[in-house]
Structure formats: C-alpha cells, structure tokens
Coordinates of C-alpha atoms and ligand atoms in Angstrom, one line a residue:
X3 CA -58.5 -4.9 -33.4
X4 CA -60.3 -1.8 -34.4
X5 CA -57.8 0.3 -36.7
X6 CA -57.7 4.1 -36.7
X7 CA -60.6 4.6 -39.9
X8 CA -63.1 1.8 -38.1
X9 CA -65.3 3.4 -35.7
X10 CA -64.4 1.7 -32.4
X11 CA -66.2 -0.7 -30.6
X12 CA -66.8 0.9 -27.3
X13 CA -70.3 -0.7 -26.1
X14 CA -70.4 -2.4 -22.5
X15 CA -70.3 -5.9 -24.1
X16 CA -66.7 -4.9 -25.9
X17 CA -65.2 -3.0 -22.8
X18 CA -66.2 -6.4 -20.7
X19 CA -64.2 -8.6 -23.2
X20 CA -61.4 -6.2 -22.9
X21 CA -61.5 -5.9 -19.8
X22 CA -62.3 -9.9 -19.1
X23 CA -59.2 -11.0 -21.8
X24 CA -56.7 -8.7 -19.9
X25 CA -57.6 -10.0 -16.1
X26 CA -56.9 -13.7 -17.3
X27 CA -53.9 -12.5 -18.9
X28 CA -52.7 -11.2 -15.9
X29 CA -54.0 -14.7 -14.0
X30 CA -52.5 -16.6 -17.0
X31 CA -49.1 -14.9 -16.2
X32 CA -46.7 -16.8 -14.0
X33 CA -43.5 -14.7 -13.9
X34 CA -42.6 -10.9 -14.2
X35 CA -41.4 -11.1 -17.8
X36 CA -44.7 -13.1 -18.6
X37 CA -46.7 -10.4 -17.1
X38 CA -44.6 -7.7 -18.8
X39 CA -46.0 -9.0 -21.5
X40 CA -49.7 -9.2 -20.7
X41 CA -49.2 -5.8 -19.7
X42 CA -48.1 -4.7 -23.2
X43 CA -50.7 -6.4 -24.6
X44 CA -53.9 -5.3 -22.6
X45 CA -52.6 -1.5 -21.2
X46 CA -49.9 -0.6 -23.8
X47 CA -50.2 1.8 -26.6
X48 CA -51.2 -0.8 -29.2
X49 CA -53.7 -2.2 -26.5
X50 CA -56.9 -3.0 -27.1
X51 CA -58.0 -0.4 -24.4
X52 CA -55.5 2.4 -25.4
X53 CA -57.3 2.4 -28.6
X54 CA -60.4 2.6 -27.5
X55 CA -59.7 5.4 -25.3
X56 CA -58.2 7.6 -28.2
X57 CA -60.9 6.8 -30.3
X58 CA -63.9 8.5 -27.6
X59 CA -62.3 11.7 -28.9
X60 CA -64.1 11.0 -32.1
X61 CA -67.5 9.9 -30.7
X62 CA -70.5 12.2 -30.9
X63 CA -71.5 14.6 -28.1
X64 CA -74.0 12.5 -25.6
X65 CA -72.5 9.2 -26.4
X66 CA -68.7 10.2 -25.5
X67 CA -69.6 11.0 -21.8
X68 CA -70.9 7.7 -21.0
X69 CA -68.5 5.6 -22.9
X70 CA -65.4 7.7 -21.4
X71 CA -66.8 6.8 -18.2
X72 CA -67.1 2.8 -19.2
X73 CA -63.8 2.8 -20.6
X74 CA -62.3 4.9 -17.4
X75 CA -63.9 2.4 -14.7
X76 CA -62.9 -0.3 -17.0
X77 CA -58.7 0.7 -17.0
X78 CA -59.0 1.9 -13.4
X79 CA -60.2 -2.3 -12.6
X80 CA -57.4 -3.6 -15.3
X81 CA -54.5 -1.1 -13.5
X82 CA -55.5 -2.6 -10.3
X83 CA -56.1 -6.6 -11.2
X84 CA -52.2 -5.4 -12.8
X85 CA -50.9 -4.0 -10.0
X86 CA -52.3 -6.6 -7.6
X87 CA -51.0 -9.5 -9.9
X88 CA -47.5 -7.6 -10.0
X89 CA -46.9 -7.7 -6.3
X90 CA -47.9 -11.2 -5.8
X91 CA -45.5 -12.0 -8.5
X92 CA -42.4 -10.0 -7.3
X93 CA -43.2 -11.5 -3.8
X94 CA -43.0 -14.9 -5.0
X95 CA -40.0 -14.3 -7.0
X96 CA -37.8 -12.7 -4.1
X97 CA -39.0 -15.5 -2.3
X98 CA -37.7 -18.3 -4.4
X99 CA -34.5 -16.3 -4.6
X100 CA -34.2 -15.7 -1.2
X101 CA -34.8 -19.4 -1.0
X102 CA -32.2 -20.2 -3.3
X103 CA -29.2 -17.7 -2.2
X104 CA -29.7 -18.8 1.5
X105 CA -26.4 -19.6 3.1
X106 CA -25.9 -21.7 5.7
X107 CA -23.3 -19.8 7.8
X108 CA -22.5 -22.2 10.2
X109 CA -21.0 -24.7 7.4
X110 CA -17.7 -25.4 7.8
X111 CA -15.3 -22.9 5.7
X112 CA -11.8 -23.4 4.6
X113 CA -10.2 -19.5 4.9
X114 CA -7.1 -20.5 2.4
X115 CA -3.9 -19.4 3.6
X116 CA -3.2 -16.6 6.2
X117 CA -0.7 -13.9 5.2
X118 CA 1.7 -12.4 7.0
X119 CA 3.6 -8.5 7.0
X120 CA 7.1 -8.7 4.7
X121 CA 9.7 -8.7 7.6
X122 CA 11.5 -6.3 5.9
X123 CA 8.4 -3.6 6.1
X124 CA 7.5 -5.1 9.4
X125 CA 10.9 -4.3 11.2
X126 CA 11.4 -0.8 8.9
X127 CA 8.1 0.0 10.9
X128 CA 9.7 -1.1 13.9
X129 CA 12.9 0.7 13.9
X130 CA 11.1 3.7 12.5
X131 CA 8.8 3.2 15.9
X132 CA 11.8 3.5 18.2
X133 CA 12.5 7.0 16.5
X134 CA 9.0 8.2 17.1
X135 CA 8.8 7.2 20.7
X136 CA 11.5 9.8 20.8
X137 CA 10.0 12.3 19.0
X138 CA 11.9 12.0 15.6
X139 CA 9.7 12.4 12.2
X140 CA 9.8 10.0 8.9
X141 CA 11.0 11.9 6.3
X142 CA 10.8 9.9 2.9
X143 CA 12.4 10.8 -0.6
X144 CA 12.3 9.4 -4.2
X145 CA 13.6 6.5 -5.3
X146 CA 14.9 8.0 -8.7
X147 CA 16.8 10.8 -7.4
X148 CA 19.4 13.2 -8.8
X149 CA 22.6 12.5 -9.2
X150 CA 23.4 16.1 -7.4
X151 CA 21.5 14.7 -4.2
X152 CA 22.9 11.2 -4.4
X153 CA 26.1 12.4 -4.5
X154 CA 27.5 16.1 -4.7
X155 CA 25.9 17.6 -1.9
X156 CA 27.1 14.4 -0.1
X157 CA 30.6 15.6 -0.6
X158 CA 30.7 12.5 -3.2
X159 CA 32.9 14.7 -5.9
X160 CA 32.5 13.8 -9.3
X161 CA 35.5 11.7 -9.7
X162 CA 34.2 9.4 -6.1
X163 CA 34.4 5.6 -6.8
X164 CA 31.0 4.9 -6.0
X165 CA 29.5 7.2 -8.8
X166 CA 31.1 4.7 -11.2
X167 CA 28.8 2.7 -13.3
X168 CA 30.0 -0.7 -11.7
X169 CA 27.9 0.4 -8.2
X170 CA 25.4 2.7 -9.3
X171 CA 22.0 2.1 -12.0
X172 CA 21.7 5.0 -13.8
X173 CA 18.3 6.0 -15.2
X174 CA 18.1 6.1 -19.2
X175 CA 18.8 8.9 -20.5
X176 CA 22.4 9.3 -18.6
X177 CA 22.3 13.0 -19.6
X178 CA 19.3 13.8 -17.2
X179 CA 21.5 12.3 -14.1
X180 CA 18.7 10.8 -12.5
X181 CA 20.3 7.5 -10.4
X182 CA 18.5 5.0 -8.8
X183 CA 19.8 6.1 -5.2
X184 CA 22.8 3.9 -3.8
X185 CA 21.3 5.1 -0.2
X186 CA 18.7 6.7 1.9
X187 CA 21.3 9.5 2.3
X188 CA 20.0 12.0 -0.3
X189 CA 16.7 11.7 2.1
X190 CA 19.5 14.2 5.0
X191 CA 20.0 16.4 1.9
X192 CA 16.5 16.9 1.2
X193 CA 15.1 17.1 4.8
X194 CA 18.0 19.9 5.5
X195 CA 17.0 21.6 2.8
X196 CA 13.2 21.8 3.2
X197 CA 13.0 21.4 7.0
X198 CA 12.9 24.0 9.9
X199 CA 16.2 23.2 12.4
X200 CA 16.4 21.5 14.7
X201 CA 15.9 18.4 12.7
X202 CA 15.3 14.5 14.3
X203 CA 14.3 12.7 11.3
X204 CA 14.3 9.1 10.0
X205 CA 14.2 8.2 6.7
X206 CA 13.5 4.5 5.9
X207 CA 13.4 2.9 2.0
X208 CA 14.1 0.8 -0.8
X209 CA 18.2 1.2 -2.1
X210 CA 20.0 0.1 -5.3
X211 CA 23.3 -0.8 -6.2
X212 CA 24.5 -2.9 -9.2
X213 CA 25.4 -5.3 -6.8
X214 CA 25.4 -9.7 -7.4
X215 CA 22.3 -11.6 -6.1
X216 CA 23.7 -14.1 -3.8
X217 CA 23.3 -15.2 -0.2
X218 CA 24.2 -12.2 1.2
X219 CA 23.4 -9.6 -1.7
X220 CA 20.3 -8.2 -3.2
X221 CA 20.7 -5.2 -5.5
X222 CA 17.5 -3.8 -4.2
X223 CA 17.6 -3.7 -0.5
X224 CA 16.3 -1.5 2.3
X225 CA 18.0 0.9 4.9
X226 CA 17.2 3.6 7.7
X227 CA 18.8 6.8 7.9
X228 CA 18.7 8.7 11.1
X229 CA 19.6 12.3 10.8
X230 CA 19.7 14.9 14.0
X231 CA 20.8 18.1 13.6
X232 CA 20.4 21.1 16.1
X233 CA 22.9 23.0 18.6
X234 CA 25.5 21.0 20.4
X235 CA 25.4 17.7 18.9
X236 CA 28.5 15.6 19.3
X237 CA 29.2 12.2 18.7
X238 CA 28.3 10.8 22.6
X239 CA 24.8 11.9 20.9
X240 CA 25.0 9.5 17.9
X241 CA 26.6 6.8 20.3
X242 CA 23.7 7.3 22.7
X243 CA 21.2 6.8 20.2
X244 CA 22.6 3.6 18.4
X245 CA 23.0 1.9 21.7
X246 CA 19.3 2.7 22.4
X247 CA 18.0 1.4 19.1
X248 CA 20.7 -1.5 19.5
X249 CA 18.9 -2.5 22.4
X250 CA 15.3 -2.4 21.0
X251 CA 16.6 -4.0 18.0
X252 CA 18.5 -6.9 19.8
X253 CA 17.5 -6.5 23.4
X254 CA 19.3 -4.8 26.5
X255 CA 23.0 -5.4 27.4
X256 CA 24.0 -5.8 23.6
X257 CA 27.2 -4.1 23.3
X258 CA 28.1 -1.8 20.4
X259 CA 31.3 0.2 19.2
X260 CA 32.5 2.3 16.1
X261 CA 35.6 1.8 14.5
X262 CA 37.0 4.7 12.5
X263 CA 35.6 4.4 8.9
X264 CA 35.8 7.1 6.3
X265 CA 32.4 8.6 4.6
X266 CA 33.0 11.5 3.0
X267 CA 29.4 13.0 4.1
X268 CA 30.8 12.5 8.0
X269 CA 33.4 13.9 9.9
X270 CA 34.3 11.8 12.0
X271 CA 33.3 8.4 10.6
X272 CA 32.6 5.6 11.7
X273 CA 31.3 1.7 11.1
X274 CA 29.5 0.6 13.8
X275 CA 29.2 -2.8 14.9
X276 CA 27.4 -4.9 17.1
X277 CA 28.9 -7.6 19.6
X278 CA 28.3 -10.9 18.2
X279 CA 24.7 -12.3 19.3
X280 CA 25.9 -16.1 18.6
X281 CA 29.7 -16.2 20.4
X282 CA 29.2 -12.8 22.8
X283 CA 33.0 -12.3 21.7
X284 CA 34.2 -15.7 22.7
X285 CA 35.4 -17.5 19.9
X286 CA 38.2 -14.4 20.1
X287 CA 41.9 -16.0 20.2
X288 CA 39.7 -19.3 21.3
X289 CA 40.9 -21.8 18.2
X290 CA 38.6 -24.6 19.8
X291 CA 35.8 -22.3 19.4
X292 CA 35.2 -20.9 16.4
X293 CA 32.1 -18.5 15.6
X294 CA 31.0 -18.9 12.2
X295 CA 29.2 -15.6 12.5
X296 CA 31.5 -13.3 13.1
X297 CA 34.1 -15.5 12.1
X298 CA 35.6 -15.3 15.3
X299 CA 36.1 -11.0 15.3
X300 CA 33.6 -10.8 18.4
X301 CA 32.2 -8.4 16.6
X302 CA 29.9 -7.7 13.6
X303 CA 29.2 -5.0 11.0
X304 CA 25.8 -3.2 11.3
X305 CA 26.5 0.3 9.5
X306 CA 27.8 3.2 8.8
X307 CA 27.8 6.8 10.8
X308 CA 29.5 9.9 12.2
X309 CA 29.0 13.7 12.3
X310 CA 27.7 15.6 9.9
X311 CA 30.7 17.2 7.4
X312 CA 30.2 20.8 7.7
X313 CA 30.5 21.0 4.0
X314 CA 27.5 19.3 3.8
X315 CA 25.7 21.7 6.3
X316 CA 27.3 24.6 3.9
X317 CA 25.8 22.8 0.6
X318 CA 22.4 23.0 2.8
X319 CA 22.7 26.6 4.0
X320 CA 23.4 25.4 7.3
X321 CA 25.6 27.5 9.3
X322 CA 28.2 24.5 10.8
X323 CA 29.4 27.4 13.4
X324 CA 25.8 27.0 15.1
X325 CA 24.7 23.7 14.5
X326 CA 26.2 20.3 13.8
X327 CA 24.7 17.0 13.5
X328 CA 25.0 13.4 13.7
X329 CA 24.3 10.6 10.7
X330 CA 23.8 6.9 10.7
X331 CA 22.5 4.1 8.3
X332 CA 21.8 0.9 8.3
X333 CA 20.7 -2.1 6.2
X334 CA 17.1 -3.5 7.5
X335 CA 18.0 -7.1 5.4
X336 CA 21.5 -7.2 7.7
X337 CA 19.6 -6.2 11.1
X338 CA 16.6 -9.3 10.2
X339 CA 19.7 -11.3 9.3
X340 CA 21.0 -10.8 12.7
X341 CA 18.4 -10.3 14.9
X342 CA 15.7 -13.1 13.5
X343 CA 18.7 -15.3 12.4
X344 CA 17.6 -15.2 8.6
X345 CA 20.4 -16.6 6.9
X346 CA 19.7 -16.4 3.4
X347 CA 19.1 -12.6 1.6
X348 CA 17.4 -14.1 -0.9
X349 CA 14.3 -15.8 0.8
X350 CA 13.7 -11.9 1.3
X351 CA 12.8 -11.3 -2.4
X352 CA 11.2 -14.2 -3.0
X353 CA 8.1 -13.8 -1.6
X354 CA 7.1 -17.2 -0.5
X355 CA 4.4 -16.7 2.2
X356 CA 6.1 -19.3 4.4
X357 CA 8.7 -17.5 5.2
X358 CA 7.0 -14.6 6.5
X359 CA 4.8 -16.5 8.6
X360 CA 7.9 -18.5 10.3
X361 CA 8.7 -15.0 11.0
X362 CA 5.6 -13.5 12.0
X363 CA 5.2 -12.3 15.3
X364 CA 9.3 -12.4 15.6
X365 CA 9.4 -8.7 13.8
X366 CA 7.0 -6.7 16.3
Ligands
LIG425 N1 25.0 6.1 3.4 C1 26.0 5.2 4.0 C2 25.9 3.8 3.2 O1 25.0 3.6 2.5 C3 25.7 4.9 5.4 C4 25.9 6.1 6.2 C5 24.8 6.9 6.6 C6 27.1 6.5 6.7 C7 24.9 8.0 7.3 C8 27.2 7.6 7.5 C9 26.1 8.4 7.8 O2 26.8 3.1 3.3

C-alpha cells in the first residue's frame, strides 16, 4: 500500500487491480457484517482507493486530470458493485428472518387463566351506578386524613370512644393527627366544604379500623357514603333512597326499616336493616325453623344513617335554617356477603383468582 512519501501508483493497470480486488470482495462477502468489512477495506479512509485519490493532489499538472478521471470512474463502479451487493444482501437477510420469525397463527394457543373484576370494586361500581342514574356525583377523599375531618367536624368530640387507639390507626407521628379514616364520612365533610349546594354525592373507598381479621372482620374494608343536601330534605328522602338502592342491590320487594341508632354526625339516627334474604322473617318466634342468618331476628344489619346534625352543617358554613340533609353508609364486604352469599370476609383479601371468577358476572 502506497504510504504518504511514495508517489502513488495511479496507472490504469493499478486502478484495475483496485478496482478488480474490491468487486470480488464485495462477491466474496456473504453477510452484512462481512461486507462491512470489504467495504472498510476497498472504500474506507485507509483504502487502497482513498489513498490514491488524496495523492492526485500531488501529481503534476497534465497528468492529474486524466488520472482524477481514472480513479473517479473507477470509485463511481466500486460505489455501485457496493451498493448493488448491499441490497442483495439485506434482501436475503430479511428474508431468512422473515423465514425464521414466521408464526403460524392458526396453532393452537393456551391463553393461561382468565381474570376476573375484585367483587368488591365491581359492586362499589355498581352501587356507585345506581347513584349516577339519579344524577348524584362521586366525590372521593384521602385515605390518610385528618383527625379534624375524621372526627371533630363529625361532631366526634375529643373525648368520643371511637377516637381511642383500640379502633383507630393512627399515622406515625401522632402529633400531625393524620388517622387512617375509620369511614368514608370525612368524604360529607369535605364535599360540604368544597361543593356548590345542593349536593347529591357518593363517596365510595377503602376504611380502616384496628379491628381482628376473622370471618367476618377485615381491618381494611370498603364502604359507600351517600350524602344529599339541599332545601327540604327529610328523612322520607333518605328512606326513599335506601329502599331504591335496596332494590337494585337485592332485587324488588326486599323490605327494609331503620331502627333508632345514635351517630353523633345524624340527627335522627338510625341503623338500617334489610329483611332477611334466606328466612323472609320466618324463622321469627318459629323454634322449628331457625335462620342461621339472621339468627332468627327477621331482620339484618346493613348500615348506618339519618339526617344531617345541624352542627355539622354549622362546622361547614351551612346554614341548617335553609338546608338540611340526609346521610347513609354502608359496608360493600357486608352487601357482597349478603347479596352474592359470600360467607367468608376473608376470601375477599386473599386474592385467589377463583374466587372472583365464581363470582363473576354475579356483581354486574
Ligand atoms: N360512618 C358511619 C359508620 O362508619 C355510617 C354512617 C354514615 C352513619 C352516614 C350515618 C350516616 O359506621
């Protein structure tokens, strides 16, 4: 290879060899990264050809016409014989890997096991549906929340039972009074606060309470809170409204009826319960038979309600000589217990796929 202080070689007979060694090179070449090479070799800087071409600048006058023309005609056949050669190469290769990645789609295929909605979020989403076909909104809150919403502007004074540590998890440090809310009901407080009246809301979610895991506790379990206020409310409204989401819930002629309750966020209170699905009140004063479900009351618990304590409207800036308001809550484990005849809380948490599926389809 001619170095820089040798004159360069550029007679016809030279260019033909160069031109000659890099064409078979090119034929010689059987895959890209072989002809990456050759192509180094025969039109890269160090190339035979490359060199030649920088050394015309050094050729006399006459002479460097002619032999820039030899060496042009010469690269312009070597860039084609290269670019032909590099599309018949990359042709062949997508062939073979089209070739090779073919699938065969109408092979048999084994899809693993099909999943199925949580019940839990599939029958929130169902009871929150009932709300919207009547024009209520979903109002959601944190899950950490303040102690103040949790409780105080509930009307839940300082000294209440159920601030003690036995019901509620407080979050670390104790001094910020941030709780893991016990309910959905800091959700009212909030959409009072921030919403134009007249307010229809729903506010579904995750709870916590220090509570045991067992059959028929999970510390972490879901409610819905409905929350209407506006001019005129009484409590026909909020009866009105549970026996319409009653009878979505478990289907038309279920019965349902409050018995006085005390929550200090209502006034009046109530529990309300729903005839019992498995007896229909039956097993009531009937020794021979018993209802294991209701345990032969007739009746079951489903949750809690009443109208809105005007102290509560106050802590809002609600003025309770215009408006008034109805509450209710519920647990969504209790209402899947009941209406999908789940019997166990704690196949709710575990997450085994199967028991979703044996109740997919049941929820919506
Ligand atoms: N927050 C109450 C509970 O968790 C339920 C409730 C909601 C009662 C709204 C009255 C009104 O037990």
């Amino acid at each position: 290879m001619p170095g820089p202080e040798q004159p360069a070689d550029l007679s016809q007979p030279a260019v033909d060899r160069m031109v000659a060694d890099a064409l078979a090179a090119f034929t010689a070449a059987g895959s890209s990264a072989e002809l990456k090479a050759a192509r180094l070799a025969h039109t890269g800087e160090k190339s035979p050809l490359a060199l030649a071409n920088r050394a015309i600048g050094t050729i006399p006058g006459p002479e460097r016409k002619e032999s820039g023309q030899r060496l042009g005609s010469a690269r312009a056949v070597v860039n084609r014989a290269l670019a032909e050669r590099e599309a018949a190469i990359g042709a062949a290769e997508l062939e073979r890997q089209l070739a090779e990645e073919r699938i065969d789609v109408t092979l048999p295929v084994d899809l693993g096991p099909e999943g199925a909605p949580h019940p839990i979020t599939a029958l929130m989403d169902l009871m929150g549906d009932v709300f919207i076909d009547m024009g209520w909104e979903i109002a959601e809150g944190p899950e950490a929340e303040s102690e103040w919403l949790n409780f105080d502007a509930l009307n839940l004074g300082p000294d209440h039972p159920a601030r003690g540590t036995s019901d509620t998890l407080f979050v670390h440090p104790i001094g910020d009074h941030i709780v893991l809310r016990t309910h959905t009901s800091p959700v009212q407080i909030r959409s009072m606060l921030d919403r134009e009246l007249p307010i229809y809301v729903v506010c579904p979610g995750k709870v916590y309470r220090a509570d045991e895991f067992d059959a028929t506790h999970v510390p972490v379990f879901h409610q819905i809170e409905g929350l209407c206020v506006d001019k005129g409310i009484s409590l026909a409204h909020l009866k009105g409204t549970l026996d319409h989401l009653a009878a979505a819930m478990f289907g038309e002629g279920i019965r349902t009826r409050m018995r006085p309750h005390y929550f200090p966020f209502t006034e009046p209170s109530a529990e309300v319960d729903l005839q019992c699905f498995v007896c229909h009140g039956e097993s009531v004063g009937n020794p021979d038979a018993p209802c294991r479900t209701c345990k032969s009351q007739g009746w079951i618990e489903w949750g809690g309600c009443g109208v809105v304590n005007p102290r509560v409207l106050i802590a809002c800036g609600i003025d309770p000589e215009v408006y008034s308001g109805f509450a209710f809550g519920m647990g969504i484990e209790r209402t899947l217990m009941f209406r999908n005849n789940a019997a166990d809380m704690r196949d709710m948490v575990e997450g085994d796929v199967r028991f979703s599926r044996s109740l997919k389809g049941t929820a919506r």
